[in-house]
Amino acid sequence: MPGQQSEVTFRFLAEPTDVNFGGKVHGGMVMKWIDQAGYACAVGWSGAYCVTASVSGIQFVKPILIGDLVTVRARLIHTGTTSMHLAVDVQASDLRTGERRLATSCVMVFVALDRPDGRPTAVPTWTPRNEEDQRLQEHARRLMEMSKAMEAQVVAMPSEPASD
Ligand SMILES: CC(=O)SCCNC(=O)CCNC(=O)[C@H](O)C(C)(C)COP(=O)(O)OP(=O)(O)OC[C@H]1O[C@@H](n2cnc3c(N)ncnc32)[C@H](O)[C@@H]1OP(=O)(O)O
């Protein structure tokens, strides 16, 4: 039901097909998992089809190895009118030792649409439930300001068409 579930967690094993030539899970695969968990969280909250609008501050802190138990958690930290800001983190656990480490984290913005090729549509408002939520919401607001400044810089960056 929209406006009820503000958090989604995926858990699975890192498989041999996920790794790069050095034997570690490649960044593109981790980004795919992040996008999927974020999408599930945003759709669950809004009850609408959602698109990824931005991914900020992605950090690959520690590698993920084949056989690690991967936990991807996406949680809502701010809602605008049609946008949902999510903190996403990826933890990897060595099942043999129980050692658990933060592998990747980022903040994503999803926008709800009234239909897959439609226009942005309003989402239920999320309200912080405790002090940690309030801190995360502040963080999301600050990131939003920084992203706007960065977006202007990226748009202003000179670029030449790629050569064939
Ligand atoms: C499921 C998938 O992975 S989809 C694949 C990847 N994603 C896409 O293809 C999305 C491509 N982008 C788009 O379609 C459009 O830019 C949209 C739908 C994200 C926004 O459309 P716009 O016409 O700019 O809408 P509008 O200006 O009304 O803004 C709507 C909301 O998006 C937010 N928004 C727009 N661009 C961005 C951005 N780059 N970063 C963060 N938020 C953004 C706005 O702040 C606004 O939020 P609010 O309603 O809470 O205030």
PDB file of C-alpha atoms and ligand atoms in Angstrom:
ATOM      1  CA  MET A   1       0.000   0.000   0.000  1.00  0.00           C
ATOM      2  CA  PRO A   2       1.494   3.434  -0.960  1.00  0.00           C
ATOM      3  CA  GLY A   3       3.001   5.526   1.849  1.00  0.00           C
ATOM      4  CA  GLN A   4       3.555   2.532   4.164  1.00  0.00           C
ATOM      5  CA  GLN A   5       6.874   0.882   3.376  1.00  0.00           C
ATOM      6  CA  SER A   6       9.849   3.253   3.481  1.00  0.00           C
ATOM      7  CA  GLU A   7      12.616   0.661   3.375  1.00  0.00           C
ATOM      8  CA  VAL A   8      13.555  -2.323   1.187  1.00  0.00           C
ATOM      9  CA  THR A   9      16.324  -4.890   1.750  1.00  0.00           C
ATOM     10  CA  PHE A  10      17.645  -7.386  -0.821  1.00  0.00           C
ATOM     11  CA  ARG A  11      19.864 -10.307   0.271  1.00  0.00           C
ATOM     12  CA  PHE A  12      21.685 -12.714  -2.049  1.00  0.00           C
ATOM     13  CA  LEU A  13      25.081 -14.325  -2.703  1.00  0.00           C
ATOM     14  CA  ALA A  14      27.691 -12.713  -4.983  1.00  0.00           C
ATOM     15  CA  GLU A  15      28.045 -15.158  -7.885  1.00  0.00           C
ATOM     16  CA  PRO A  16      30.955 -15.948 -10.215  1.00  0.00           C
ATOM     17  CA  THR A  17      29.067 -14.243 -13.085  1.00  0.00           C
ATOM     18  CA  ASP A  18      29.140 -10.934 -11.139  1.00  0.00           C
ATOM     19  CA  VAL A  19      32.920 -10.551 -10.967  1.00  0.00           C
ATOM     20  CA  ASN A  20      35.464  -8.647 -13.055  1.00  0.00           C
ATOM     21  CA  PHE A  21      38.837  -9.865 -14.335  1.00  0.00           C
ATOM     22  CA  GLY A  22      40.420  -9.297 -10.909  1.00  0.00           C
ATOM     23  CA  GLY A  23      37.915 -11.600  -9.177  1.00  0.00           C
ATOM     24  CA  LYS A  24      35.888  -8.868  -7.462  1.00  0.00           C
ATOM     25  CA  VAL A  25      32.279  -7.881  -8.153  1.00  0.00           C
ATOM     26  CA  HIS A  26      32.421  -5.139 -10.780  1.00  0.00           C
ATOM     27  CA  GLY A  27      31.120  -1.645 -10.089  1.00  0.00           C
ATOM     28  CA  GLY A  28      28.465  -1.815 -12.809  1.00  0.00           C
ATOM     29  CA  MET A  29      26.891  -4.857 -11.155  1.00  0.00           C
ATOM     30  CA  VAL A  30      26.852  -3.121  -7.760  1.00  0.00           C
ATOM     31  CA  MET A  31      25.185  -0.093  -9.393  1.00  0.00           C
ATOM     32  CA  LYS A  32      22.568  -2.380 -10.968  1.00  0.00           C
ATOM     33  CA  TRP A  33      21.739  -3.869  -7.530  1.00  0.00           C
ATOM     34  CA  ILE A  34      21.546  -0.346  -6.050  1.00  0.00           C
ATOM     35  CA  ASP A  35      19.222   0.792  -8.832  1.00  0.00           C
ATOM     36  CA  GLN A  36      16.969  -2.264  -8.398  1.00  0.00           C
ATOM     37  CA  ALA A  37      16.685  -1.868  -4.606  1.00  0.00           C
ATOM     38  CA  GLY A  38      16.078   1.880  -4.988  1.00  0.00           C
ATOM     39  CA  TYR A  39      13.434   1.242  -7.648  1.00  0.00           C
ATOM     40  CA  ALA A  40      11.628  -1.313  -5.452  1.00  0.00           C
ATOM     41  CA  CYS A  41      11.643   1.106  -2.510  1.00  0.00           C
ATOM     42  CA  ALA A  42      10.434   4.073  -4.604  1.00  0.00           C
ATOM     43  CA  VAL A  43       7.653   2.106  -6.343  1.00  0.00           C
ATOM     44  CA  GLY A  44       6.535   0.582  -3.042  1.00  0.00           C
ATOM     45  CA  TRP A  45       6.330   4.002  -1.390  1.00  0.00           C
ATOM     46  CA  SER A  46       4.671   5.872  -4.263  1.00  0.00           C
ATOM     47  CA  GLY A  47       2.515   3.105  -5.756  1.00  0.00           C
ATOM     48  CA  ALA A  48       3.570   4.436  -9.177  1.00  0.00           C
ATOM     49  CA  TYR A  49       6.098   3.694 -11.900  1.00  0.00           C
ATOM     50  CA  CYS A  50       9.361   5.510 -11.040  1.00  0.00           C
ATOM     51  CA  VAL A  51      12.499   6.607 -12.885  1.00  0.00           C
ATOM     52  CA  THR A  52      15.979   7.254 -11.554  1.00  0.00           C
ATOM     53  CA  ALA A  53      16.710  10.998 -11.690  1.00  0.00           C
ATOM     54  CA  SER A  54      20.141  11.050 -10.010  1.00  0.00           C
ATOM     55  CA  VAL A  55      22.742   9.086  -8.087  1.00  0.00           C
ATOM     56  CA  SER A  56      25.020  11.143  -5.797  1.00  0.00           C
ATOM     57  CA  GLY A  57      28.169  10.509  -3.826  1.00  0.00           C
ATOM     58  CA  ILE A  58      28.605   6.881  -4.795  1.00  0.00           C
ATOM     59  CA  GLN A  59      31.580   5.410  -2.923  1.00  0.00           C
ATOM     60  CA  PHE A  60      33.093   1.980  -3.500  1.00  0.00           C
ATOM     61  CA  VAL A  61      34.586   1.570  -0.027  1.00  0.00           C
ATOM     62  CA  LYS A  62      35.449  -2.143   0.058  1.00  0.00           C
ATOM     63  CA  PRO A  63      35.379  -4.901  -2.593  1.00  0.00           C
ATOM     64  CA  ILE A  64      32.744  -7.662  -2.732  1.00  0.00           C
ATOM     65  CA  LEU A  65      34.051 -11.178  -3.356  1.00  0.00           C
ATOM     66  CA  ILE A  66      32.433 -14.304  -4.837  1.00  0.00           C
ATOM     67  CA  GLY A  67      30.401 -16.096  -2.151  1.00  0.00           C
ATOM     68  CA  ASP A  68      29.931 -13.006   0.026  1.00  0.00           C
ATOM     69  CA  LEU A  69      26.413 -12.504   1.346  1.00  0.00           C
ATOM     70  CA  VAL A  70      25.330  -9.167  -0.125  1.00  0.00           C
ATOM     71  CA  THR A  71      22.770  -6.980   1.633  1.00  0.00           C
ATOM     72  CA  VAL A  72      21.423  -3.969  -0.293  1.00  0.00           C
ATOM     73  CA  ARG A  73      19.287  -1.621   1.795  1.00  0.00           C
ATOM     74  CA  ALA A  74      17.385   1.321   0.321  1.00  0.00           C
ATOM     75  CA  ARG A  75      15.545   3.660   2.694  1.00  0.00           C
ATOM     76  CA  LEU A  76      13.618   6.843   2.185  1.00  0.00           C
ATOM     77  CA  ILE A  77      15.266   9.947   3.667  1.00  0.00           C
ATOM     78  CA  HIS A  78      13.251  12.748   2.047  1.00  0.00           C
ATOM     79  CA  THR A  79      10.251  13.301  -0.207  1.00  0.00           C
ATOM     80  CA  GLY A  80       9.559  16.336  -2.378  1.00  0.00           C
ATOM     81  CA  THR A  81       6.344  16.763  -4.388  1.00  0.00           C
ATOM     82  CA  THR A  82       7.094  14.037  -6.935  1.00  0.00           C
ATOM     83  CA  SER A  83      10.624  12.980  -5.926  1.00  0.00           C
ATOM     84  CA  MET A  84      11.864  10.439  -3.390  1.00  0.00           C
ATOM     85  CA  HIS A  85      15.401  10.661  -1.985  1.00  0.00           C
ATOM     86  CA  LEU A  86      16.860   7.361  -0.827  1.00  0.00           C
ATOM     87  CA  ALA A  87      19.997   6.392   1.086  1.00  0.00           C
ATOM     88  CA  VAL A  88      21.278   3.110  -0.306  1.00  0.00           C
ATOM     89  CA  ASP A  89      24.051   1.036   1.220  1.00  0.00           C
ATOM     90  CA  VAL A  90      25.552  -2.284   0.222  1.00  0.00           C
ATOM     91  CA  GLN A  91      27.079  -4.512   2.894  1.00  0.00           C
ATOM     92  CA  ALA A  92      29.131  -7.649   2.184  1.00  0.00           C
ATOM     93  CA  SER A  93      29.514 -10.473   4.708  1.00  0.00           C
ATOM     94  CA  ASP A  94      32.044 -13.278   4.694  1.00  0.00           C
ATOM     95  CA  LEU A  95      29.856 -16.251   5.647  1.00  0.00           C
ATOM     96  CA  ARG A  96      32.794 -18.222   7.032  1.00  0.00           C
ATOM     97  CA  THR A  97      33.908 -15.612   9.543  1.00  0.00           C
ATOM     98  CA  GLY A  98      30.766 -13.502   9.925  1.00  0.00           C
ATOM     99  CA  GLU A  99      32.857 -10.398   9.161  1.00  0.00           C
ATOM    100  CA  ARG A 100      30.594  -7.709   7.706  1.00  0.00           C
ATOM    101  CA  ARG A 101      31.761  -4.594   5.876  1.00  0.00           C
ATOM    102  CA  LEU A 102      30.277  -1.592   4.120  1.00  0.00           C
ATOM    103  CA  ALA A 103      31.061  -2.017   0.420  1.00  0.00           C
ATOM    104  CA  THR A 104      29.200   0.853  -1.257  1.00  0.00           C
ATOM    105  CA  SER A 105      26.870   3.713  -0.396  1.00  0.00           C
ATOM    106  CA  CYS A 106      25.110   6.534  -2.226  1.00  0.00           C
ATOM    107  CA  VAL A 107      22.019   8.732  -2.302  1.00  0.00           C
ATOM    108  CA  MET A 108      19.516   8.344  -5.160  1.00  0.00           C
ATOM    109  CA  VAL A 109      16.570  10.389  -6.330  1.00  0.00           C
ATOM    110  CA  PHE A 110      13.609   8.675  -7.981  1.00  0.00           C
ATOM    111  CA  VAL A 111      10.674  10.506  -9.559  1.00  0.00           C
ATOM    112  CA  ALA A 112       7.192   8.958  -9.738  1.00  0.00           C
ATOM    113  CA  LEU A 113       5.379   9.164 -13.097  1.00  0.00           C
ATOM    114  CA  ASP A 114       1.629   8.947 -13.730  1.00  0.00           C
ATOM    115  CA  ARG A 115       2.379   6.326 -16.441  1.00  0.00           C
ATOM    116  CA  PRO A 116       5.613   4.876 -17.879  1.00  0.00           C
ATOM    117  CA  ASP A 117       5.917   7.569 -20.567  1.00  0.00           C
ATOM    118  CA  GLY A 118       4.026  10.173 -18.543  1.00  0.00           C
ATOM    119  CA  ARG A 119       4.613  13.180 -16.299  1.00  0.00           C
ATOM    120  CA  PRO A 120       5.836  13.435 -12.690  1.00  0.00           C
ATOM    121  CA  THR A 121       3.058  12.714 -10.192  1.00  0.00           C
ATOM    122  CA  ALA A 122       2.727  13.474  -6.464  1.00  0.00           C
ATOM    123  CA  VAL A 123       4.019  10.954  -3.891  1.00  0.00           C
ATOM    124  CA  PRO A 124       2.941  10.444  -0.256  1.00  0.00           C
ATOM    125  CA  THR A 125       4.942  12.659   2.135  1.00  0.00           C
ATOM    126  CA  TRP A 126       7.517  10.877   4.264  1.00  0.00           C
ATOM    127  CA  THR A 127       7.989  12.178   7.822  1.00  0.00           C
ATOM    128  CA  PRO A 128      11.118  11.458   9.903  1.00  0.00           C
ATOM    129  CA  ARG A 129      10.311   9.158  12.858  1.00  0.00           C
ATOM    130  CA  ASN A 130      13.394   9.754  14.993  1.00  0.00           C
ATOM    131  CA  GLU A 131      16.602  11.788  15.305  1.00  0.00           C
ATOM    132  CA  GLU A 132      18.517   9.587  12.871  1.00  0.00           C
ATOM    133  CA  ASP A 133      15.790  10.096  10.244  1.00  0.00           C
ATOM    134  CA  GLN A 134      15.981  13.857  10.830  1.00  0.00           C
ATOM    135  CA  ARG A 135      19.751  13.842  10.340  1.00  0.00           C
ATOM    136  CA  LEU A 136      19.369  11.822   7.132  1.00  0.00           C
ATOM    137  CA  GLN A 137      16.710  14.219   5.836  1.00  0.00           C
ATOM    138  CA  GLU A 138      19.034  17.193   6.515  1.00  0.00           C
ATOM    139  CA  HIS A 139      21.775  15.317   4.656  1.00  0.00           C
ATOM    140  CA  ALA A 140      19.421  14.784   1.679  1.00  0.00           C
ATOM    141  CA  ARG A 141      18.537  18.488   1.602  1.00  0.00           C
ATOM    142  CA  ARG A 142      22.209  19.527   1.664  1.00  0.00           C
ATOM    143  CA  LEU A 143      23.040  17.032  -1.103  1.00  0.00           C
ATOM    144  CA  MET A 144      20.162  18.402  -3.194  1.00  0.00           C
ATOM    145  CA  GLU A 145      21.666  21.909  -2.984  1.00  0.00           C
ATOM    146  CA  MET A 146      25.138  20.609  -3.841  1.00  0.00           C
ATOM    147  CA  SER A 147      23.769  18.544  -6.760  1.00  0.00           C
ATOM    148  CA  LYS A 148      22.088  21.606  -8.258  1.00  0.00           C
ATOM    149  CA  ALA A 149      25.404  23.491  -8.199  1.00  0.00           C
ATOM    150  CA  MET A 150      27.236  20.496  -9.674  1.00  0.00           C
ATOM    151  CA  GLU A 151      24.600  20.018 -12.398  1.00  0.00           C
ATOM    152  CA  ALA A 152      25.148  23.607 -13.541  1.00  0.00           C
ATOM    153  CA  GLN A 153      28.909  22.950 -13.742  1.00  0.00           C
ATOM    154  CA  VAL A 154      28.429  19.723 -15.734  1.00  0.00           C
ATOM    155  CA  VAL A 155      26.054  21.428 -18.194  1.00  0.00           C
ATOM    156  CA  ALA A 156      28.580  24.257 -18.643  1.00  0.00           C
ATOM    157  CA  MET A 157      31.444  21.804 -19.295  1.00  0.00           C
ATOM    158  CA  PRO A 158      32.761  22.058 -22.884  1.00  0.00           C
ATOM    159  CA  SER A 159      32.301  18.769 -24.762  1.00  0.00           C
ATOM    160  CA  GLU A 160      33.193  17.609 -28.261  1.00  0.00           C
ATOM    161  CA  PRO A 161      31.280  14.886 -30.121  1.00  0.00           C
ATOM    162  CA  ALA A 162      32.929  11.445 -29.847  1.00  0.00           C
ATOM    163  CA  SER A 163      34.983  10.489 -32.887  1.00  0.00           C
ATOM    164  CA  ASP A 164      34.134   7.219 -34.700  1.00  0.00           C
TER     165      ASP A 164
HETATM  166  C1  LIG B   1      13.647   2.740 -14.019  1.00  0.00           C
HETATM  167  C2  LIG B   1      14.816   3.456 -14.563  1.00  0.00           C
HETATM  168  O1  LIG B   1      15.919   3.224 -14.185  1.00  0.00           O
HETATM  169  S1  LIG B   1      14.579   4.718 -15.701  1.00  0.00           S
HETATM  170  C3  LIG B   1      16.106   4.980 -16.539  1.00  0.00           C
HETATM  171  C4  LIG B   1      16.899   6.129 -16.080  1.00  0.00           C
HETATM  172  N1  LIG B   1      16.131   7.322 -15.840  1.00  0.00           N
HETATM  173  C5  LIG B   1      15.536   8.063 -16.825  1.00  0.00           C
HETATM  174  O2  LIG B   1      15.532   7.735 -17.973  1.00  0.00           O
HETATM  175  C6  LIG B   1      14.909   9.358 -16.372  1.00  0.00           C
HETATM  176  C7  LIG B   1      15.166  10.487 -17.385  1.00  0.00           C
HETATM  177  N2  LIG B   1      14.722  11.768 -16.862  1.00  0.00           N
HETATM  178  C8  LIG B   1      13.433  12.160 -16.931  1.00  0.00           C
HETATM  179  O3  LIG B   1      12.586  11.464 -17.488  1.00  0.00           O
HETATM  180  C9  LIG B   1      13.072  13.507 -16.336  1.00  0.00           C
HETATM  181  O4  LIG B   1      14.250  14.303 -16.215  1.00  0.00           O
HETATM  182  C10 LIG B   1      12.387  13.383 -14.927  1.00  0.00           C
HETATM  183  C11 LIG B   1      11.085  12.589 -15.034  1.00  0.00           C
HETATM  184  C12 LIG B   1      13.319  12.695 -13.903  1.00  0.00           C
HETATM  185  C13 LIG B   1      12.097  14.787 -14.396  1.00  0.00           C
HETATM  186  O5  LIG B   1      11.327  15.418 -15.368  1.00  0.00           O
HETATM  187  P1  LIG B   1      11.158  17.016 -15.360  1.00  0.00           P
HETATM  188  O6  LIG B   1      10.403  17.396 -16.573  1.00  0.00           O
HETATM  189  O7  LIG B   1      12.492  17.653 -15.092  1.00  0.00           O
HETATM  190  O8  LIG B   1      10.188  17.205 -14.151  1.00  0.00           O
HETATM  191  P2  LIG B   1      10.068  18.390 -13.127  1.00  0.00           P
HETATM  192  O9  LIG B   1      10.923  19.571 -13.498  1.00  0.00           O
HETATM  193  O10 LIG B   1       8.593  18.584 -12.928  1.00  0.00           O
HETATM  194  O11 LIG B   1      10.697  17.775 -11.795  1.00  0.00           O
HETATM  195  C14 LIG B   1      10.046  16.688 -11.159  1.00  0.00           C
HETATM  196  C15 LIG B   1      10.864  16.301  -9.941  1.00  0.00           C
HETATM  197  O12 LIG B   1      12.090  15.725 -10.361  1.00  0.00           O
HETATM  198  C16 LIG B   1      13.167  16.303  -9.650  1.00  0.00           C
HETATM  199  N3  LIG B   1      14.328  16.255 -10.524  1.00  0.00           N
HETATM  200  C17 LIG B   1      14.371  16.585 -11.838  1.00  0.00           C
HETATM  201  N4  LIG B   1      15.630  16.405 -12.301  1.00  0.00           N
HETATM  202  C18 LIG B   1      16.366  15.943 -11.267  1.00  0.00           C
HETATM  203  C19 LIG B   1      17.740  15.576 -11.113  1.00  0.00           C
HETATM  204  N5  LIG B   1      18.609  15.618 -12.106  1.00  0.00           N
HETATM  205  N6  LIG B   1      18.142  15.171  -9.904  1.00  0.00           N
HETATM  206  C20 LIG B   1      17.292  15.081  -8.852  1.00  0.00           C
HETATM  207  N7  LIG B   1      15.971  15.420  -8.945  1.00  0.00           N
HETATM  208  C21 LIG B   1      15.533  15.856 -10.132  1.00  0.00           C
HETATM  209  C22 LIG B   1      12.700  17.726  -9.371  1.00  0.00           C
HETATM  210  O13 LIG B   1      13.428  18.306  -8.285  1.00  0.00           O
HETATM  211  C23 LIG B   1      11.239  17.498  -9.047  1.00  0.00           C
HETATM  212  O14 LIG B   1      11.113  17.070  -7.698  1.00  0.00           O
HETATM  213  P3  LIG B   1       9.859  17.553  -6.764  1.00  0.00           P
HETATM  214  O15 LIG B   1       8.588  17.346  -7.547  1.00  0.00           O
HETATM  215  O16 LIG B   1       9.914  16.661  -5.578  1.00  0.00           O
HETATM  216  O17 LIG B   1      10.109  18.986  -6.441  1.00  0.00           O
END
